[in-house]
Structure formats: structure tokens, C-alpha cells
Short mmCIF file of C-alpha atoms and ligand atoms in Angstrom, two decimals:
data_model
loop_
_atom_site.label_atom_id
_atom_site.label_comp_id
_atom_site.label_asym_id
_atom_site.label_seq_id
_atom_site.Cartn_x
_atom_site.Cartn_y
_atom_site.Cartn_z
CA MET A 1 -3.21 1.14 -21.06
CA VAL A 2 -3.21 4.21 -18.86
CA VAL A 3 -2.75 3.79 -15.11
CA LEU A 4 -3.52 6.36 -12.48
CA PHE A 5 -1.76 6.06 -9.13
CA VAL A 6 -2.98 7.85 -6.02
CA ASP A 7 -0.95 8.23 -2.83
CA MET A 8 -2.17 10.34 0.05
CA ASP A 9 0.22 13.02 1.28
CA TYR A 10 1.75 12.54 4.79
CA PHE A 11 -1.30 10.36 5.38
CA PHE A 12 -1.49 9.72 9.15
CA ALA A 13 -0.31 13.25 9.84
CA ALA A 14 -2.81 14.77 7.40
CA CYS A 15 -5.59 12.81 9.12
CA GLU A 16 -4.49 14.27 12.45
CA GLU A 17 -4.27 17.78 11.02
CA LEU A 18 -7.83 17.43 9.76
CA ARG A 19 -9.29 16.89 13.23
CA ARG A 20 -6.75 19.03 15.06
CA PRO A 21 -6.32 22.13 12.87
CA GLU A 22 -4.10 23.73 15.53
CA LEU A 23 -1.34 21.36 14.35
CA LYS A 24 -1.22 23.07 10.95
CA GLY A 25 2.08 24.78 10.24
CA LYS A 26 3.85 23.21 13.22
CA PRO A 27 6.34 20.41 12.68
CA PHE A 28 4.83 17.22 14.13
CA VAL A 29 5.15 13.47 13.98
CA VAL A 30 2.65 10.66 14.39
CA GLY A 31 4.39 8.06 16.50
CA THR A 32 3.74 4.64 17.97
CA HIS A 33 1.70 4.87 21.10
CA PRO A 34 4.24 4.18 23.91
CA GLU A 35 1.82 2.12 26.06
CA LYS A 36 0.79 0.05 23.11
CA ASP A 37 4.15 -0.69 21.64
CA LYS A 38 7.26 -2.02 23.26
CA PHE A 39 9.30 -0.64 20.38
CA ARG A 40 8.41 2.70 21.80
CA GLY A 41 8.80 5.92 20.02
CA VAL A 42 9.07 5.32 16.28
CA VAL A 43 7.98 7.93 13.74
CA GLN A 44 5.20 6.53 11.55
CA THR A 45 5.08 9.66 9.49
CA CYS A 46 5.42 13.42 9.85
CA ASN A 47 4.12 16.51 8.11
CA TYR A 48 6.23 18.37 5.54
CA GLU A 49 7.26 21.02 8.09
CA ALA A 50 8.98 18.28 10.11
CA ARG A 51 10.52 16.80 6.95
CA LYS A 52 12.39 20.06 6.42
CA TYR A 53 14.42 19.12 9.50
CA GLY A 54 15.26 15.71 8.08
CA VAL A 55 12.67 13.86 10.15
CA HIS A 56 11.21 10.82 8.35
CA SER A 57 9.21 7.59 8.77
CA ALA A 58 10.80 4.75 10.78
CA MET A 59 13.16 7.11 12.65
CA SER A 60 13.15 6.97 16.45
CA ILE A 61 11.24 9.77 18.14
CA ASN A 62 14.38 10.62 20.10
CA LYS A 63 16.40 11.12 16.96
CA ALA A 64 13.57 13.22 15.49
CA LEU A 65 13.57 15.41 18.59
CA GLU A 66 17.31 15.93 18.23
CA LEU A 67 16.77 17.20 14.71
CA CYS A 68 13.87 19.47 15.63
CA LYS A 69 13.46 20.57 19.22
CA ASP A 70 9.99 22.08 18.70
CA LEU A 71 8.65 18.87 17.28
CA VAL A 72 5.12 17.97 18.43
CA TYR A 73 4.36 14.30 19.13
CA VAL A 74 0.94 12.85 18.29
CA PRO A 75 0.15 9.23 19.23
CA ASP A 76 -1.25 7.05 16.46
CA ASP A 77 -4.88 6.05 16.02
CA TYR A 78 -5.05 3.33 13.37
CA LYS A 79 -8.79 2.91 13.60
CA TYR A 80 -9.28 6.50 12.49
CA TYR A 81 -6.74 6.22 9.66
CA ASP A 82 -8.47 3.05 8.43
CA GLU A 83 -11.78 4.89 8.33
CA MET A 84 -10.27 7.75 6.33
CA SER A 85 -8.57 5.25 4.03
CA ALA A 86 -11.90 3.48 3.43
CA LYS A 87 -13.50 6.80 2.48
CA VAL A 88 -10.80 7.52 -0.08
CA MET A 89 -10.94 4.01 -1.54
CA LYS A 90 -14.73 4.09 -1.79
CA LEU A 91 -14.57 7.34 -3.70
CA ILE A 92 -11.99 5.90 -6.11
CA ARG A 93 -13.94 2.67 -6.59
CA GLY A 94 -17.02 4.76 -7.38
CA TYR A 95 -15.58 5.34 -10.86
CA SER A 96 -15.90 1.60 -11.61
CA PHE A 97 -12.45 1.23 -13.13
CA PRO A 98 -10.45 -1.75 -11.81
CA VAL A 99 -8.77 -0.62 -8.59
CA GLU A 100 -5.85 -2.24 -6.81
CA GLN A 101 -5.37 -0.97 -3.29
CA ASP A 102 -1.66 -1.25 -2.57
CA SER A 103 -1.48 0.07 0.96
CA VAL A 104 -3.49 2.04 3.48
CA ASP A 105 -3.00 5.24 1.48
CA GLU A 106 -2.36 4.22 -2.11
CA ALA A 107 -4.17 2.67 -5.03
CA ALA A 108 -3.56 1.97 -8.70
CA VAL A 109 -6.47 2.51 -11.09
CA ASP A 110 -6.59 0.98 -14.57
CA LEU A 111 -8.12 3.65 -16.80
CA GLY A 112 -7.95 1.33 -19.79
CA LYS A 113 -7.36 2.59 -23.30
CA ILE A 114 -7.99 6.29 -22.98
CA SER A 115 -6.12 9.34 -24.17
CA TYR A 116 -3.79 11.15 -21.78
CA GLU A 117 -6.06 14.13 -22.19
CA ASN A 118 -9.05 12.22 -20.85
CA ALA A 119 -6.91 10.60 -18.18
CA LYS A 120 -5.85 14.07 -17.06
CA ARG A 121 -9.46 15.19 -16.81
CA THR A 122 -10.46 12.11 -14.78
CA GLY A 123 -7.38 12.35 -12.59
CA GLU A 124 -7.91 16.00 -11.83
CA GLU A 125 -11.50 15.31 -10.89
CA ILE A 126 -10.50 12.44 -8.57
CA LYS A 127 -7.89 14.62 -6.92
CA ARG A 128 -10.33 17.48 -6.46
CA ARG A 129 -13.00 15.17 -5.06
CA ILE A 130 -10.65 13.42 -2.62
CA ASN A 131 -9.64 16.81 -1.36
CA ALA A 132 -13.18 18.19 -1.15
CA GLU A 133 -14.92 15.10 0.21
CA THR A 134 -12.33 13.86 2.70
CA GLY A 135 -10.46 17.07 3.43
CA LEU A 136 -7.15 15.31 2.77
CA PRO A 137 -4.38 16.19 0.33
CA CYS A 138 -3.14 13.64 -2.18
CA THR A 139 -0.90 13.30 -5.19
CA ILE A 140 -1.73 11.58 -8.45
CA GLY A 141 0.64 10.15 -11.03
CA ILE A 142 -0.42 8.97 -14.47
CA SER A 143 1.54 6.86 -16.92
CA TYR A 144 1.30 3.74 -19.07
CA GLY A 145 2.08 1.18 -16.33
CA LYS A 146 1.46 0.64 -12.64
CA TYR A 147 5.01 1.00 -11.39
CA LEU A 148 5.80 3.99 -13.56
CA ALA A 149 2.59 5.71 -12.46
CA LYS A 150 3.70 5.18 -8.87
CA MET A 151 7.07 6.75 -9.67
CA VAL A 152 5.38 9.72 -11.31
CA CYS A 153 3.20 10.10 -8.23
CA ASP A 154 6.22 9.97 -5.89
CA ALA A 155 8.05 12.53 -8.01
CA SER A 156 5.08 14.90 -7.98
CA LYS A 157 4.64 15.06 -4.17
CA PRO A 158 3.21 16.83 -2.25
CA ASN A 159 -0.25 17.95 -3.41
CA GLY A 160 0.83 17.26 -6.96
CA PHE A 161 -0.34 15.92 -10.26
CA GLY A 162 1.96 14.44 -12.86
CA ILE A 163 1.69 12.74 -16.22
CA VAL A 164 4.59 11.06 -17.98
CA THR A 165 3.91 9.58 -21.42
CA GLU A 166 5.88 6.98 -23.38
CA LYS A 167 7.77 9.73 -25.21
CA GLU A 168 8.75 11.55 -22.03
CA MET A 169 9.71 8.49 -20.00
CA HIS A 170 13.45 8.37 -20.67
CA ALA A 171 13.94 11.98 -19.71
CA PHE A 172 11.92 11.30 -16.57
CA LEU A 173 13.79 8.13 -15.56
CA ASP A 174 17.41 8.47 -16.58
CA SER A 175 18.82 10.71 -13.88
CA LYS A 176 16.75 9.26 -11.02
CA PRO A 177 18.61 7.33 -8.32
CA VAL A 178 17.90 3.58 -8.61
CA GLY A 179 16.29 3.65 -5.16
CA LYS A 180 13.33 5.49 -6.68
CA LEU A 181 12.32 2.37 -8.60
CA PRO A 182 9.48 0.54 -6.83
CA GLY A 183 10.87 -2.59 -5.20
CA VAL A 184 14.45 -1.31 -5.04
CA GLY A 185 15.22 -0.97 -1.35
CA GLU A 186 18.40 0.02 0.43
CA LYS A 187 19.98 -3.42 0.10
CA THR A 188 19.45 -3.64 -3.65
CA GLU A 189 20.57 -0.05 -4.01
CA ALA A 190 23.84 -0.86 -2.22
CA LYS A 191 24.39 -3.99 -4.33
CA LEU A 192 23.86 -1.97 -7.50
CA LYS A 193 26.27 0.66 -6.28
CA SER A 194 28.90 -2.05 -5.75
CA ILE A 195 28.78 -2.72 -9.51
CA GLY A 196 28.90 0.97 -10.34
CA ILE A 197 25.22 1.67 -10.89
CA THR A 198 23.58 4.59 -9.12
CA THR A 199 21.10 5.99 -11.61
CA VAL A 200 18.17 4.44 -13.47
CA GLY A 201 19.83 5.42 -16.76
CA GLU A 202 22.94 3.46 -15.85
CA LEU A 203 20.82 0.48 -14.84
CA ALA A 204 19.06 0.59 -18.22
CA LYS A 205 22.36 0.41 -20.09
CA VAL A 206 24.33 -2.16 -18.13
CA ASN A 207 24.95 -5.63 -19.59
CA PRO A 208 22.06 -7.75 -18.24
CA VAL A 209 24.45 -10.64 -17.50
CA ALA A 210 25.90 -8.63 -14.62
CA LEU A 211 22.41 -8.13 -13.22
CA ILE A 212 21.42 -11.78 -13.56
CA ASP A 213 24.61 -12.72 -11.71
CA LYS A 214 23.67 -10.49 -8.80
CA PHE A 215 19.88 -10.65 -8.72
CA GLY A 216 18.72 -13.56 -10.86
CA SER A 217 15.59 -12.98 -12.94
CA ALA A 218 14.57 -10.10 -10.67
CA GLY A 219 17.53 -8.25 -12.21
CA VAL A 220 15.95 -8.53 -15.65
CA ASP A 221 12.62 -7.14 -14.40
CA MET A 222 14.43 -4.30 -12.68
CA GLN A 223 16.26 -3.41 -15.88
CA GLN A 224 13.06 -3.56 -17.92
CA LEU A 225 11.49 -1.02 -15.62
CA ALA A 226 14.62 1.13 -15.85
CA LYS A 227 14.15 1.08 -19.62
CA GLY A 228 10.57 2.27 -19.19
CA VAL A 229 9.02 -1.12 -19.90
CA ASP A 230 6.28 -1.65 -17.34
CA ASP A 231 3.92 -4.58 -17.69
CA GLY A 232 2.63 -4.37 -14.12
CA LYS A 233 -1.06 -5.17 -14.34
CA VAL A 234 -3.59 -3.56 -12.07
CA VAL A 235 -4.99 -6.53 -10.19
CA SER A 236 -8.45 -5.59 -9.05
CA THR A 237 -8.70 -6.27 -5.33
CA GLU A 238 -12.44 -6.84 -5.32
CA GLU A 239 -13.62 -10.40 -4.95
CA THR A 240 -16.81 -12.21 -5.90
CA LEU A 241 -18.20 -15.52 -4.73
CA SER A 242 -15.96 -15.30 -1.75
CA ILE A 243 -15.71 -13.17 1.32
CA GLY A 244 -12.37 -11.60 1.92
CA ARG A 245 -10.50 -8.90 3.72
CA GLN A 246 -7.07 -7.52 3.05
CA SER A 247 -5.00 -5.21 5.09
CA THR A 248 -1.66 -3.53 4.80
CA LEU A 249 0.76 -3.95 7.63
CA TYR A 250 1.70 -0.61 9.03
CA ARG A 251 5.33 -1.59 8.75
CA GLU A 252 6.80 -4.12 6.36
CA THR A 253 7.89 -7.14 8.35
CA GLY A 254 8.80 -10.81 8.24
CA ASP A 255 7.79 -11.35 11.88
CA ILE A 256 5.20 -14.11 11.95
CA GLU A 257 3.85 -12.89 15.28
CA VAL A 258 3.02 -9.47 13.91
CA ILE A 259 1.60 -10.97 10.73
CA GLY A 260 -0.35 -13.55 12.76
CA LYS A 261 -2.01 -10.79 14.75
CA LYS A 262 -3.20 -9.16 11.54
CA LEU A 263 -4.42 -12.51 10.21
CA LYS A 264 -6.40 -12.98 13.44
CA GLU A 265 -8.09 -9.60 12.96
CA LEU A 266 -8.86 -10.38 9.33
CA SER A 267 -10.18 -13.85 10.23
CA ASP A 268 -12.53 -12.29 12.78
CA ASP A 269 -13.76 -9.76 10.24
CA VAL A 270 -14.29 -12.41 7.57
CA ALA A 271 -16.17 -14.67 10.02
CA LYS A 272 -18.40 -11.75 11.01
CA GLU A 273 -19.10 -10.84 7.41
CA SER A 274 -20.00 -14.42 6.48
CA ALA A 275 -22.26 -14.69 9.52
CA ARG A 276 -23.96 -11.47 8.46
CA LYS A 277 -24.45 -12.80 4.94
CA GLU A 278 -25.52 -16.16 6.38
CA PHE A 279 -22.88 -18.36 4.79
CA MET A 280 -20.75 -21.22 5.95
CA PHE A 281 -17.49 -21.90 4.14
CA LYS A 282 -15.19 -24.78 3.45
CA ASN A 283 -12.24 -23.21 1.66
CA VAL A 284 -9.83 -20.75 3.25
CA GLY A 285 -7.26 -18.79 1.32
CA VAL A 286 -4.55 -16.30 2.15
CA MET A 287 -2.87 -13.64 0.07
CA VAL A 288 0.59 -12.34 0.81
CA ARG A 289 2.09 -9.33 -0.89
CA TYR A 290 5.84 -9.10 -0.46
CA SER A 291 7.78 -5.88 -0.10
CA ASP A 292 8.69 -5.99 -3.81
CA PHE A 293 4.94 -5.88 -4.64
CA THR A 294 4.78 -9.44 -5.94
CA GLN A 295 1.77 -11.23 -4.64
CA VAL A 296 1.02 -14.89 -3.96
CA THR A 297 -2.04 -16.75 -2.77
CA LYS A 298 -2.63 -20.16 -1.33
CA ALA A 299 -5.89 -21.86 -0.38
CA ALA A 300 -7.01 -25.15 1.05
CA ASN A 301 -10.21 -26.97 1.93
CA MET A 302 -11.15 -27.81 5.46
CA THR A 303 -12.68 -31.21 6.16
CA HIS A 304 -16.04 -29.62 7.02
CA TYR A 305 -18.12 -26.52 6.50
CA SER A 306 -17.54 -24.02 9.23
CA SER A 307 -18.59 -20.60 10.41
CA SER A 308 -15.86 -20.17 12.99
CA SER A 309 -13.26 -17.46 13.07
CA GLU A 310 -10.88 -19.81 14.86
CA ASP A 311 -11.06 -22.29 11.95
CA ILE A 312 -10.25 -19.53 9.48
CA TYR A 313 -7.33 -18.31 11.53
CA LYS A 314 -5.80 -21.78 12.05
CA MET A 315 -5.86 -22.47 8.33
CA ALA A 316 -4.73 -18.96 7.41
CA ILE A 317 -1.70 -18.93 9.68
CA SER A 318 -0.53 -22.32 8.47
CA LEU A 319 -0.88 -21.28 4.81
CA ALA A 320 0.78 -17.94 5.51
CA LYS A 321 3.79 -19.53 7.18
CA ASP A 322 4.51 -21.45 3.97
CA LEU A 323 4.25 -18.31 1.87
CA ILE A 324 6.23 -16.00 4.13
CA ASN A 325 9.16 -18.23 4.90
CA GLY A 326 11.47 -15.44 6.04
CA LYS A 327 10.42 -12.94 3.38
CA ILE A 328 9.38 -9.38 4.11
CA VAL A 329 5.66 -8.75 3.80
CA ARG A 330 3.70 -5.59 3.05
CA LYS A 331 0.14 -6.76 2.97
CA VAL A 332 -1.92 -9.84 3.82
CA GLY A 333 -5.42 -11.04 3.04
CA VAL A 334 -7.78 -13.74 4.22
CA ARG A 335 -10.63 -15.10 2.14
CA VAL A 336 -13.22 -17.83 2.46
CA SER A 337 -14.93 -19.53 -0.46
CA ALA A 338 -16.86 -22.70 -1.23
CA LEU A 339 -19.75 -20.95 0.46
CA LEU A 340 -22.88 -22.66 1.64
CA THR A 341 -25.85 -20.53 2.41
CA THR A 342 -27.45 -21.25 5.74
CA LYS A 343 -30.68 -19.56 4.75
CA GLY A 344 -32.99 -21.52 2.47
CA GLN A 345 -32.16 -21.29 -1.23
CA LYS A 346 -30.61 -17.84 -1.15
CA ALA A 347 -28.71 -16.95 -4.30
CA LEU A 348 -25.08 -15.98 -4.05
CA PHE A 349 -25.62 -12.50 -5.46
P1 LIG B 1 3.57 6.72 2.85
O1 LIG B 1 2.59 6.90 1.73
O2 LIG B 1 4.85 6.04 2.53
O3 LIG B 1 3.97 8.13 3.48
P2 LIG B 1 3.07 9.38 3.83
O4 LIG B 1 1.68 9.24 3.27
O5 LIG B 1 3.13 9.59 5.30
O6 LIG B 1 3.83 10.57 3.16
P3 LIG B 1 3.98 10.88 1.59
O7 LIG B 1 3.21 9.83 0.86
O8 LIG B 1 3.40 12.26 1.42
O9 LIG B 1 5.43 10.83 1.31
O10 LIG B 1 2.90 5.93 4.02
C1 LIG B 1 1.52 6.01 4.33
C2 LIG B 1 1.30 5.86 5.82
O11 LIG B 1 1.81 4.62 6.29
C3 LIG B 1 2.02 6.92 6.63
O12 LIG B 1 1.28 8.12 6.75
C4 LIG B 1 2.25 6.22 7.94
C5 LIG B 1 2.37 4.76 7.59
N1 LIG B 1 3.80 4.35 7.63
C6 LIG B 1 4.30 3.77 8.80
O13 LIG B 1 3.58 3.57 9.76
N2 LIG B 1 5.63 3.44 8.84
C7 LIG B 1 6.49 3.66 7.80
O14 LIG B 1 7.69 3.35 7.89
C8 LIG B 1 5.96 4.25 6.60
C9 LIG B 1 6.84 4.54 5.42
C10 LIG B 1 4.61 4.58 6.56
MG1 LIG B 2 1.42 8.64 1.29
MG1 LIG B 3 1.80 5.30 0.53
#
């Protein structure tokens, strides 16, 4: 299997640069809109000029200004970024490989059993087309598994293209800090450090018993990846016989209020889409993707067929509460199935 991973470069900031070319070359951040957000002034992202000063995502705007006094502040506009994201995803899906959208600006594509040479050709074309047709820069990583392809992509940023094959993987991985492994956040990184592990190579070699003690079975998975064993499947995020919407949270969170808001939006969208397609539905499902990329779904039947957004939301929030249960979430989805057409004998397709 060959997997191609795309991640847009400095995505929100690149979108802003596209419509405001005067920003080019100046250090700037895209920040939370102060009127909209009580947690005022957080950096969502910044261009690479600002990164040179040490500015990064999730930093307070004040801190960013301390680091770079000429920093320009641009308020966010999610609606616009979602539109640009949809353009990119549509282009990628146009190749009819299975596509898993992992966040607003990234996707994994299962190229199947093809040679690295052909994968390179396809990847270069996708990169060129994203750039030409959306005006946005991106980076592509190619490898033999989803997580490794993501790592190759990260390591090739910005405006890059990287391929790491089975043979090259150890050289690629061994000296990397463990924090570069997908799913290894600051907490895990600190825990690993406490048992003397800072690099991926060290993680690959340590006695697994020590990892199981600290992390349970997740420790085994982490070590497998460190050894270059990646069985992460690309789970195609297209659905049939159901109507669904998924959306990435702009910040990972465990806050049910924030997640609930997103579920409300998604429920509204799903209700609109089923009205447009003239369906009623009886089954409501939710999908939750945790910060470590694992994904769970839960669905339940209502007592009646419905077409109401409120019904979807009520069911979705109750299902989501069970799944979230204090965990940190990256992405959520809402889906209705058990569809009943409200228009004669219309077929489902
Ligand atoms: P990333 O892909 O993590 O970052 P990026 O695209 O800005 O930069 P690069 O990939 O070149 O390193 O995130 C995608 C978008 O998600 C980002 O442009 C803004 C948003 N985001 C937040 O709002 N808060 C955050 O803490 C992060 C990391 C991203
Ligand atoms: Mg990005
Ligand atoms: Mg990203």
C-alpha cells in the first residue's frame, strides 16, 4: 500500500495572503476574532515569516507581539477557510482514490498497490494542481502507511514533497524526537522522557514491558510506529445510503459546550441536506475522532421517522457525551440513516 498525505501550508494565513497579497512577506498571524471569542487573542496560525520569531499556533497574541513587534494581526474568517478547504478536498477526491479527510487542511489518500515512481508522478500532479487551481501552497508526503506519510509530510514542510520508502524508513525515523510521532503530544513526550526516551530510535529499542507499564496497549502501538510498522488504514470518509457531515474542531477540546455547538451546526446541515433530497430518517449516528486519531461511532434509532434538525441534535449530543467522556476530540460527525423517501418511489441513488 502506498499512502499520500497532503497538508496545506500555514493554511488560514495562506488563505488570507491569497485575498490580501499586501500581507506577503510581512510577519502576520490569524487570530481569534476578539468580539467573537471570550478567550480573546489566540494565534490560530501564522505565516513562516512570523514563525522565524518563534510565533506559533495556540500562543496568545500578546506573547506573539512581544516576540515580533511588527507583527500584523488578521481576524479569522472560518467560513472562507472552509470554502477553500472544500475546494482542495474536491480536487483530491476527483482522483477517485479512497480519501480520508483528517482535518480542515489535511487528507490521507490510499493510492493502493502502485510503485513509488507512479506515486511520485501522481503526487507531483496533485501538488501542482492544488497550487494552480486554489492558489494555495501545500506539502505532500508519501510512504507505505498513513501515519508515516503524515510524518514525511510534516518533515518536508513548507512547500515540499517527500517520499520515504520501507528501506529508507529507519534512517528517517531514528533521530526524530518522539513528539514528531502522530498522536504523541506533550504529555506523552514528557512521560517518555521520564523513562529516558527522547528519540524515535530509542523508543523502537526499549523493552516493551516498560511501555505497557506506562501506556498500556497504546504503548505497543507507539513502539510499532517507531519501528516503522504502520498499519493505519485510510478510512474513506465518504458515505452512502446515509446523509452525513463531518467537521474538524478548530482547536482540539474536551469541552462539551464547544463540541455541542459544532454538533448543532452539523445537525442543521444534515437536516437541510435530507430535506433537499426529500428523505426522512429514523437512525442518527455520531462519529468522534480523538486527538490520537482513533475514531469511534455510535448510532441509535429514534422512535419515529423525523425530518427535524432538533431531533438529530438531541440524539447526537446524547450519543456524543457517551463517546467523549472527558477525552480530547479533534473531529466530530453527524449522520442520519434508515432513510425514507418522502417523494413517491424514488430510488436511493
Ligand atoms: P496545521 O496544519 O497544524 O498548521 P498550518 O496549516 O497553519 O501550518 P503548517 O501545516 O504549514 O505547519 O493547522 C491547520 C489550520 O488549523 C491552521 O492554519 C489554523 C488551524 N489551527 C488552529 O486554529 N489552532 C491550532 O492550534 C492549530 C495547530 C491549527
Ligand atoms: Mg497545515
Ligand atoms: Mg493540518
